[in-house]
Coordinates of C-alpha atoms in Angstrom, one line a residue:
M1 CA -8.5 45.5 3.5
P2 CA -10.7 43.5 1.0
S3 CA -10.7 39.7 1.6
S4 CA -9.2 37.3 -1.0
V5 CA -12.7 36.2 -1.9
T6 CA -13.8 39.8 -2.6
L7 CA -10.7 40.4 -4.7
C8 CA -11.4 37.3 -6.8
L9 CA -15.0 38.3 -7.3
R10 CA -14.0 41.7 -8.5
T11 CA -11.5 40.0 -10.9
A12 CA -14.4 37.8 -12.3
A13 CA -16.6 40.9 -12.7
N14 CA -13.9 42.7 -14.7
F15 CA -12.9 39.6 -16.7
G16 CA -12.7 41.4 -20.1
K17 CA -10.7 44.3 -18.7
T18 CA -7.9 42.2 -17.1
S19 CA -4.7 40.5 -18.0
P20 CA -4.5 36.9 -19.1
R21 CA -3.1 35.9 -15.6
A22 CA -6.1 37.6 -13.9
R23 CA -8.5 35.8 -16.2
F24 CA -6.8 32.5 -15.3
L25 CA -7.2 33.2 -11.6
A26 CA -10.9 34.1 -12.1
R27 CA -11.5 30.8 -14.0
T28 CA -9.8 28.8 -11.3
F29 CA -11.8 30.3 -8.5
A30 CA -15.0 29.8 -10.4
S31 CA -14.5 26.2 -11.2
S32 CA -12.1 24.7 -8.7
S33 CA -14.7 23.6 -6.2
R34 CA -15.9 21.1 -8.8
R35 CA -12.8 20.2 -10.8
H36 CA -10.6 19.7 -7.8
E37 CA -12.9 18.4 -5.1
I38 CA -11.8 15.2 -3.3
N39 CA -13.9 12.3 -4.5
K40 CA -12.8 8.8 -3.5
V41 CA -15.9 7.1 -4.8
V42 CA -15.4 4.9 -7.8
P43 CA -18.2 3.3 -9.8
S44 CA -17.5 -0.4 -9.1
A45 CA -15.4 -3.1 -7.5
E46 CA -14.0 -3.9 -10.9
E47 CA -12.7 -0.3 -11.2
A48 CA -11.4 -0.2 -7.6
L49 CA -9.3 -3.4 -8.1
K50 CA -8.1 -2.8 -11.6
D51 CA -4.5 -2.2 -10.4
M52 CA -4.4 -4.7 -7.6
K53 CA -1.4 -7.0 -7.6
G54 CA -0.9 -10.6 -6.4
D55 CA 1.8 -11.7 -4.0
S56 CA 0.7 -9.0 -1.6
T57 CA -0.7 -8.7 2.0
L58 CA -4.4 -8.2 2.1
L59 CA -6.1 -7.2 5.4
C60 CA -9.7 -8.1 5.4
G61 CA -12.2 -6.8 8.0
G62 CA -14.9 -9.0 9.5
F63 CA -15.7 -11.4 12.3
G64 CA -17.5 -14.6 11.2
L65 CA -19.8 -13.3 8.5
C66 CA -20.3 -9.9 10.2
G67 CA -18.8 -6.8 8.6
V68 CA -17.2 -8.8 5.8
P69 CA -16.4 -6.9 2.6
D70 CA -18.0 -9.5 0.3
T71 CA -18.4 -7.3 -2.7
L72 CA -14.6 -6.8 -2.9
I73 CA -13.8 -10.4 -2.1
N74 CA -16.2 -11.6 -4.8
Q75 CA -14.4 -9.4 -7.3
V76 CA -11.0 -10.8 -6.5
E77 CA -12.4 -14.3 -7.1
K78 CA -13.1 -13.1 -10.7
L79 CA -9.5 -12.0 -11.2
P80 CA -7.4 -15.2 -11.1
H81 CA -4.2 -13.3 -11.8
I82 CA -4.5 -11.9 -8.3
K83 CA -2.9 -14.9 -6.4
G84 CA -0.2 -15.6 -3.9
L85 CA -2.0 -13.5 -1.3
T86 CA -1.2 -13.4 2.4
A87 CA -4.7 -12.8 3.8
V88 CA -5.0 -11.3 7.3
S89 CA -8.4 -11.7 9.0
N90 CA -9.9 -13.0 12.2
N91 CA -11.1 -16.1 10.3
A92 CA -11.6 -17.2 6.7
G93 CA -15.4 -17.1 6.6
V94 CA -17.2 -20.3 5.7
P95 CA -17.0 -22.5 2.6
G96 CA -18.5 -20.5 -0.3
S97 CA -18.6 -17.2 1.5
G98 CA -16.1 -14.5 2.5
L99 CA -12.4 -15.4 2.3
G100 CA -13.5 -19.0 2.0
K101 CA -14.0 -18.3 -1.7
L102 CA -10.4 -17.2 -2.1
L103 CA -9.2 -20.3 -0.3
A104 CA -11.2 -22.5 -2.7
S105 CA -9.9 -20.6 -5.7
K106 CA -6.3 -21.1 -4.4
Q107 CA -5.6 -17.4 -4.6
V108 CA -4.5 -17.3 -0.9
K109 CA -1.2 -18.9 -0.1
K110 CA -1.0 -17.9 3.6
M111 CA -3.6 -17.0 6.3
I112 CA -2.8 -14.9 9.4
A113 CA -5.8 -15.6 11.6
S114 CA -7.0 -16.3 15.1
Y115 CA -9.6 -18.9 14.3
V116 CA -10.3 -21.7 11.9
G117 CA -13.6 -22.5 13.5
E118 CA -16.2 -24.5 11.6
N119 CA -14.5 -24.0 8.2
K120 CA -13.6 -27.6 7.4
V121 CA -12.1 -26.6 4.0
F122 CA -9.7 -24.2 5.7
E123 CA -8.8 -26.8 8.3
Q124 CA -8.2 -29.6 5.8
M125 CA -6.1 -27.3 3.5
Y126 CA -3.9 -26.4 6.4
L127 CA -3.5 -30.0 7.7
N128 CA -2.9 -31.3 4.2
G129 CA -0.2 -28.7 3.5
E130 CA -2.1 -26.7 0.9
I131 CA -1.9 -23.4 2.8
E132 CA 0.3 -21.8 5.4
L133 CA -1.4 -20.7 8.6
E134 CA 0.1 -18.3 11.1
L135 CA -2.3 -18.7 14.1
T136 CA -2.4 -15.6 16.2
P137 CA -4.3 -14.9 19.4
Q138 CA -7.2 -12.7 18.5
G139 CA -6.2 -9.7 20.6
T140 CA -2.7 -10.0 19.4
L141 CA -3.9 -10.0 15.8
A142 CA -6.0 -6.9 16.4
E143 CA -3.1 -5.1 18.1
R144 CA -0.7 -6.2 15.3
C145 CA -3.0 -4.5 12.8
R146 CA -3.5 -1.4 14.9
A147 CA 0.2 -1.0 15.6
G148 CA 1.1 -1.4 12.0
G149 CA -1.2 1.5 11.1
A150 CA 0.2 3.6 14.0
G151 CA 3.9 3.3 13.0
I152 CA 4.8 1.0 15.8
P153 CA 7.0 -1.9 14.7
A154 CA 6.5 -4.2 17.7
F155 CA 5.0 -4.4 21.2
Y156 CA 4.9 -6.7 24.2
T157 CA 1.8 -8.5 25.3
P158 CA 0.9 -10.9 28.2
A159 CA -1.2 -13.1 25.9
A160 CA 0.3 -16.5 25.0
V161 CA 3.2 -16.5 27.6
G162 CA 4.2 -20.1 28.2
T163 CA 2.4 -21.5 25.1
V164 CA 3.5 -22.8 21.7
V165 CA 3.2 -19.2 20.4
Q166 CA 6.0 -18.1 22.7
T167 CA 8.2 -21.2 22.2
G168 CA 7.9 -21.3 18.4
E169 CA 6.3 -24.8 18.3
L170 CA 3.3 -23.8 16.3
P171 CA 3.2 -25.6 12.9
L172 CA 3.0 -23.0 10.1
K173 CA 2.9 -25.4 7.2
H174 CA 2.4 -29.1 6.8
N175 CA 3.6 -31.6 4.2
S176 CA 1.0 -33.4 2.2
D177 CA 1.4 -36.4 4.4
G178 CA 0.5 -34.4 7.5
T179 CA 4.0 -34.0 8.8
V180 CA 5.2 -30.5 9.8
Q181 CA 7.2 -28.7 7.1
S182 CA 7.9 -25.5 9.1
Y183 CA 7.3 -24.0 12.6
S184 CA 6.7 -20.5 13.9
A185 CA 9.6 -18.4 15.2
P186 CA 10.1 -18.3 19.0
R187 CA 9.2 -15.0 20.6
D188 CA 11.4 -12.7 22.6
V189 CA 10.3 -12.5 26.3
K190 CA 10.9 -9.7 28.7
V191 CA 9.8 -9.1 32.3
F192 CA 8.1 -5.9 33.2
A193 CA 7.1 -5.2 36.9
G194 CA 7.6 -8.9 37.7
K195 CA 5.4 -10.2 34.8
S196 CA 6.5 -11.9 31.6
Y197 CA 5.4 -10.6 28.2
V198 CA 6.1 -11.8 24.6
M199 CA 7.1 -9.5 21.8
E200 CA 4.9 -9.4 18.7
E201 CA 5.8 -7.6 15.5
S202 CA 3.1 -5.5 13.8
I203 CA 1.5 -6.3 10.5
K204 CA 1.8 -4.0 7.5
G205 CA -0.8 -4.3 4.8
D206 CA -0.6 -3.6 1.1
Y207 CA -4.3 -3.6 0.7
A208 CA -7.2 -3.4 3.2
F209 CA -10.8 -4.4 2.3
I210 CA -13.2 -2.7 4.7
K211 CA -17.0 -3.0 5.2
A212 CA -18.7 0.2 6.4
W213 CA -22.3 1.1 7.1
K214 CA -21.8 4.7 5.8
A215 CA -19.0 6.4 3.9
D216 CA -18.8 9.8 2.1
R217 CA -16.8 10.9 -0.9
L218 CA -14.0 12.1 1.4
G219 CA -13.6 8.6 2.7
N220 CA -15.0 9.1 6.2
C221 CA -16.5 5.9 7.5
M222 CA -19.0 4.8 10.1
F223 CA -19.6 1.3 11.2
R224 CA -22.7 -0.3 12.7
F225 CA -22.7 -2.2 16.0
A226 CA -20.5 -5.4 16.0
A227 CA -19.6 -4.9 12.3
A228 CA -16.8 -2.6 13.6
N229 CA -14.7 -5.6 14.7
F230 CA -11.3 -5.5 12.8
N231 CA -12.5 -3.0 10.2
G232 CA -11.2 0.2 11.9
A233 CA -7.7 -1.1 12.8
M234 CA -7.2 -2.6 9.3
A235 CA -8.5 0.5 7.5
R236 CA -5.8 2.6 9.2
N237 CA -3.1 0.1 8.2
A238 CA -2.8 -0.5 4.5
K239 CA -1.1 1.4 1.7
T240 CA -4.3 1.1 -0.2
T241 CA -7.6 1.0 1.7
I242 CA -10.7 0.2 -0.2
V243 CA -14.1 0.6 1.5
E244 CA -17.3 -0.9 0.4
A245 CA -20.2 1.0 2.1
E246 CA -23.8 0.1 2.4
H247 CA -24.7 3.8 2.1
I248 CA -22.6 6.4 0.3
V249 CA -23.6 9.8 1.7
E250 CA -22.6 13.5 1.2
P251 CA -19.9 15.1 3.3
G252 CA -21.5 16.3 6.5
D253 CA -24.2 13.6 6.6
I254 CA -22.0 11.7 9.0
D255 CA -21.7 13.6 12.3
P256 CA -18.1 14.4 12.9
A257 CA -18.2 12.8 16.3
A258 CA -19.6 9.6 14.6
V259 CA -16.7 9.2 12.1
H260 CA -15.0 5.9 13.1
V261 CA -12.3 6.1 10.4
P262 CA -11.3 9.5 9.0
G263 CA -11.0 9.8 5.3
I264 CA -7.2 10.3 5.5
Y265 CA -6.8 6.6 5.7
V266 CA -9.1 5.7 2.8
T267 CA -8.1 5.4 -0.8
K268 CA -11.3 4.3 -2.6
V269 CA -15.0 3.9 -1.8
I270 CA -17.5 1.7 -3.6
Q271 CA -21.1 0.8 -3.2
S272 CA -21.6 -2.6 -1.4
T273 CA -23.8 -4.8 -3.5
T274 CA -23.7 -8.1 -1.6
A275 CA -26.4 -9.0 0.9
K276 CA -25.4 -9.5 4.5
S277 CA -25.4 -13.0 6.0
I278 CA -25.8 -14.5 9.4
E279 CA -23.7 -17.5 10.3
K280 CA -25.7 -18.8 13.3
V281 CA -29.3 -17.7 13.9
V282 CA -30.1 -18.3 17.6
N283 CA -33.4 -17.2 19.1
A284 CA -34.7 -16.7 22.6
R285 CA -36.4 -19.7 23.9
S286 CA -40.1 -19.6 24.4
P287 CA -41.8 -20.0 27.8
E288 CA -42.8 -23.5 26.9
E289 CA -39.3 -24.5 25.9
M290 CA -38.0 -23.0 29.2
K291 CA -40.4 -25.1 31.2
A292 CA -39.2 -28.2 29.4
G293 CA -35.6 -27.3 30.5
A294 CA -33.5 -24.3 29.7
L295 CA -30.9 -26.4 28.0
G296 CA -33.2 -29.1 26.6
S297 CA -34.1 -32.5 28.0
G298 CA -32.2 -35.7 28.8
D299 CA -29.3 -36.6 31.1
A300 CA -26.7 -34.6 29.1
A301 CA -28.8 -31.4 29.2
S302 CA -29.4 -32.0 33.0
K303 CA -25.6 -32.1 33.6
R304 CA -25.0 -28.9 31.6
E305 CA -27.8 -27.1 33.4
R306 CA -26.3 -28.0 36.7
I307 CA -23.0 -26.6 35.6
V308 CA -24.5 -23.4 34.2
R309 CA -26.7 -22.8 37.2
R310 CA -23.7 -23.0 39.5
A311 CA -21.6 -20.8 37.2
A312 CA -24.3 -18.1 37.4
K313 CA -23.6 -17.8 41.1
E314 CA -20.2 -16.3 40.3
F315 CA -21.9 -13.1 38.9
K316 CA -21.8 -10.3 41.4
N317 CA -23.6 -7.0 41.1
G318 CA -21.7 -4.4 39.1
M319 CA -19.4 -6.9 37.4
Y320 CA -18.1 -6.7 33.9
A321 CA -17.9 -10.3 32.5
N322 CA -16.9 -12.1 29.4
L323 CA -18.5 -15.4 28.4
G324 CA -17.1 -18.0 26.1
I325 CA -19.1 -19.9 23.6
G326 CA -21.3 -22.9 24.5
M327 CA -22.3 -23.4 28.2
P328 CA -20.9 -20.1 29.5
M329 CA -23.2 -18.1 27.2
L330 CA -26.2 -19.7 28.9
A331 CA -25.2 -18.6 32.5
P332 CA -27.0 -15.2 32.4
T333 CA -30.3 -17.1 32.0
F334 CA -29.9 -18.1 35.7
V335 CA -28.6 -14.9 37.2
D336 CA -30.8 -13.4 39.9
P337 CA -32.8 -10.4 38.6
S338 CA -31.4 -8.3 41.5
V339 CA -27.8 -8.7 40.1
E340 CA -26.9 -6.4 37.3
V341 CA -23.9 -7.5 35.2
Q342 CA -22.5 -5.9 32.1
L343 CA -21.6 -8.7 29.6
Q344 CA -18.7 -8.1 27.2
S345 CA -18.2 -9.8 23.9
E346 CA -14.6 -9.7 22.5
N347 CA -15.9 -8.9 19.0
G348 CA -16.7 -5.4 20.2
I349 CA -19.8 -5.2 22.5
L350 CA -20.3 -4.1 26.1
G351 CA -23.8 -4.5 27.3
L352 CA -24.7 -7.7 25.5
G353 CA -28.4 -8.6 25.7
P354 CA -30.3 -11.9 25.3
Y355 CA -30.8 -13.8 22.1
P356 CA -33.4 -12.1 19.8
Q357 CA -37.0 -13.1 19.2
Q358 CA -37.6 -14.9 16.0
G359 CA -37.7 -12.4 13.1
Q360 CA -35.7 -9.8 15.1
E361 CA -32.2 -11.0 14.1
D362 CA -29.7 -8.4 13.0
P363 CA -26.6 -9.5 10.9
D364 CA -24.6 -6.7 12.6
L365 CA -25.4 -8.0 16.1
I366 CA -23.5 -11.2 16.9
N367 CA -21.5 -12.5 19.8
A368 CA -18.1 -14.1 19.9
G369 CA -19.7 -17.4 18.9
K370 CA -21.2 -15.7 15.8
E371 CA -24.6 -16.1 17.2
T372 CA -27.4 -13.5 16.9
V373 CA -27.8 -11.4 20.0
T374 CA -29.4 -8.1 21.1
L375 CA -28.1 -5.0 23.0
K376 CA -29.2 -3.9 26.4
P377 CA -30.0 -0.2 27.0
G378 CA -26.8 1.7 27.6
A379 CA -24.7 -0.8 25.5
A380 CA -21.5 0.3 23.7
C381 CA -19.9 -1.0 20.5
F382 CA -16.3 -0.6 19.5
G383 CA -13.5 -2.2 17.5
S384 CA -11.7 -5.4 18.4
D385 CA -8.5 -3.6 19.2
E386 CA -10.2 -1.6 21.9
S387 CA -12.1 -4.7 23.1
F388 CA -8.9 -6.6 23.8
G389 CA -7.2 -3.6 25.3
M390 CA -9.8 -3.6 28.0
I391 CA -9.4 -7.4 28.4
R392 CA -5.6 -7.4 28.7
A393 CA -5.7 -4.4 31.1
G394 CA -7.9 -6.4 33.5
R395 CA -11.1 -4.3 33.1
I396 CA -13.0 -7.5 32.9
D397 CA -13.8 -8.9 36.4
L398 CA -14.8 -12.4 35.3
T399 CA -14.5 -14.6 32.3
I400 CA -16.2 -18.0 32.1
L401 CA -15.0 -20.4 29.4
G402 CA -14.9 -24.0 28.4
A403 CA -12.0 -26.3 28.5
M404 CA -10.7 -29.6 27.1
Q405 CA -8.2 -30.0 30.0
V406 CA -7.2 -28.2 33.2
S407 CA -4.1 -29.0 35.3
A408 CA -3.7 -29.2 39.1
K409 CA -2.0 -25.7 39.0
G410 CA -4.6 -24.0 36.9
D411 CA -3.1 -24.4 33.4
L412 CA -5.7 -24.3 30.7
A413 CA -5.9 -26.2 27.3
N414 CA -9.0 -25.4 25.2
W415 CA -8.0 -24.6 21.6
M416 CA -6.8 -27.8 19.9
L417 CA -7.4 -31.6 19.8
P418 CA -5.0 -34.0 18.1
G419 CA -5.8 -34.0 14.4
K420 CA -8.2 -31.1 14.7
I421 CA -7.7 -27.4 15.0
K422 CA -10.2 -24.6 15.8
G423 CA -7.8 -21.8 16.7
F424 CA -7.1 -19.6 19.7
G425 CA -9.9 -17.1 19.3
G426 CA -9.7 -14.7 22.1
A427 CA -9.0 -17.2 24.9
M428 CA -5.3 -16.5 25.3
D429 CA -6.0 -12.8 25.9
L430 CA -8.9 -13.5 28.2
V431 CA -6.7 -15.6 30.6
S432 CA -3.6 -13.3 30.3
N433 CA -4.4 -11.2 33.4
P434 CA -5.6 -13.7 36.1
E435 CA -4.5 -11.3 38.8
K436 CA -7.4 -9.0 37.8
T437 CA -9.7 -11.2 35.8
K438 CA -11.1 -14.3 37.6
V439 CA -11.1 -17.2 35.2
V440 CA -13.8 -19.8 35.7
V441 CA -13.9 -23.0 33.6
T442 CA -17.2 -24.8 33.0
M443 CA -16.9 -28.3 31.6
E444 CA -18.0 -31.9 32.0
H445 CA -15.8 -33.8 34.4
T446 CA -14.7 -36.5 31.9
D447 CA -14.5 -36.7 28.1
K448 CA -16.7 -38.8 25.9
K449 CA -14.6 -41.9 26.6
G450 CA -14.8 -41.3 30.4
R451 CA -11.2 -40.1 30.7
P452 CA -10.5 -37.4 33.3
K453 CA -10.2 -33.8 32.1
I454 CA -8.7 -32.5 35.3
L455 CA -5.1 -33.7 35.2
K456 CA -1.8 -33.4 36.9
Q457 CA -0.5 -31.7 33.8
C458 CA -2.3 -30.8 30.6
E459 CA -1.6 -33.1 27.6
F460 CA -2.9 -30.8 24.9
P461 CA -1.3 -27.5 23.9
L462 CA -1.9 -24.8 26.5
T463 CA -4.0 -21.7 26.2
G464 CA -2.5 -20.2 29.3
R465 CA -0.4 -21.2 32.3
A466 CA -1.6 -20.8 35.9
C467 CA -4.7 -18.9 35.0
V468 CA -7.8 -20.9 36.1
S469 CA -9.2 -19.9 39.5
M470 CA -12.2 -22.2 39.6
I471 CA -13.4 -25.3 37.9
I472 CA -17.1 -26.2 37.8
T473 CA -18.3 -29.6 36.5
E474 CA -21.5 -31.6 36.9
L475 CA -19.8 -33.4 39.9
G476 CA -18.4 -30.5 41.9
V477 CA -16.6 -27.3 42.2
F478 CA -12.8 -26.8 42.8
D479 CA -10.9 -23.8 43.9
V480 CA -7.5 -23.5 42.2
D481 CA -4.4 -22.2 43.9
F482 CA -1.6 -21.7 41.4
T483 CA 1.0 -22.9 43.9
N484 CA -0.8 -25.4 46.1
G485 CA -3.3 -26.9 43.7
L486 CA -6.9 -28.0 43.9
T487 CA -9.4 -27.9 46.7
L488 CA -12.9 -29.5 46.4
I489 CA -15.3 -26.9 47.9
E490 CA -18.6 -28.3 46.7
H491 CA -20.0 -31.6 45.5
A492 CA -23.2 -32.3 43.5
E493 CA -26.1 -33.7 45.4
G494 CA -25.8 -37.5 45.5
V495 CA -22.2 -37.5 44.4
T496 CA -19.5 -38.7 46.8
V497 CA -16.0 -37.5 47.2
E498 CA -14.8 -41.0 46.3
E499 CA -16.6 -40.8 43.0
I500 CA -15.0 -37.5 42.2
Q501 CA -11.6 -38.8 43.1
S502 CA -12.1 -41.8 40.8
K503 CA -12.8 -39.4 37.9
T504 CA -10.0 -36.9 38.6
E505 CA -6.4 -37.6 37.8
A506 CA -5.1 -34.5 39.6
P507 CA -4.8 -34.8 43.4
F508 CA -7.0 -32.5 45.4
R509 CA -7.7 -31.5 49.0
V510 CA -11.2 -31.6 50.4
S511 CA -12.4 -28.4 52.1
E512 CA -13.2 -28.7 55.8
D513 CA -16.3 -26.7 54.9
L514 CA -17.4 -28.9 52.0
K515 CA -20.9 -28.0 50.8
V516 CA -23.5 -29.4 48.5
M517 CA -23.2 -27.7 45.1
L518 CA -25.2 -24.5 44.9
Q519 CA -28.2 -24.4 42.5

């Protein structure tokens, strides 16, 4: 039996001898591949956003300044009628860049984010009551976006149990005088297999702005390195997903196995026209700088180096480890070469390498502190939703992070100081499974005014309860038992137990096998 294609070809060949219906079919076959092809590419951001409405929920990919859809954001800034936006993003860029522009133009009325960071404009707008802020743990934010796109209305997570997120004591909006106008809603809590979890509702977006490395006219997208971050989860979520791509390619130019977001989720594609930025350029130290001191010179640098060198002893061969910003990021510098550790960065990297040499920085390769980094051979990159899935599931053996305060029973406070707010970042997720992930805190023993940071109970809002297993300061090392409290197991050379006691509010036992602090 002739195929349908053969029959249509015969129809076309006998065009003048056939009925009007047959001639119509022949014309359709001959021209449909052009007239009816799927083509989601539009000529400009202006065209892509011509129907965008205000008072809607906008999901915006990016982490720091990496993978941010700046071309689309810049176009919204030019359209002042688009206002009253609820913007969902890990953070709000920096003043004058990314979502920071839409904060300044007063087009955003509410932010749902995990981190305020160094954006002083964002911080002041929140504290002065100019904008509403729904702070959300970074992993919870990623999962809320992923779940919204997967048709899941809510889920339970171990992150933020026992914190202001659970209890509903997180200020959403302030009055102009700094008093609190409204608070967050308390979360439902349920126990599964003897462990408490809080319920979080998914987020549903009206629009998603996505930054891709490559996209084709069908809407298939591919991300590059750490620029994947929130882009994949958000692209799958919104009613209207608009992608700006660095390279618009033909269908088939992206290997099917390399498609990170299938075109079914994408509404429009435009050419990205905005140059990529780097928030924090950090380079590898030269041999001369290392000789002068890996962390610099002076008493403060000496204290930090002592802490970091000791923290490096916690790495064991074959470990998967996550490092917080600041001192923890420097620990790998002191790891013995015989110990191989895979470093994970919660913005979507496994196999994190050292800082790049000058001139080798890549805006698509940053760590959780928005610093430039490299990848080790065998590294993997993925989205933030997958990154926090491996974190919450306890696939990370060790996390090292900083703290403002730690309690005698291992409670951690590291996200907020009175009158200032940085945000949770990924810390609440990183400490949510202490049964499987060892949590080590590195910090100076006292604050700048000489007040103890190891307390009977934390005074600042908690990041997690009963989660810290070890505390390392310039004075000593404590093991933490969530029931029985602290045990001093090491003291720095030249530091007495009495000195440590005088600078520690929390009571502690002294190990019978007390040692001099390892270097």
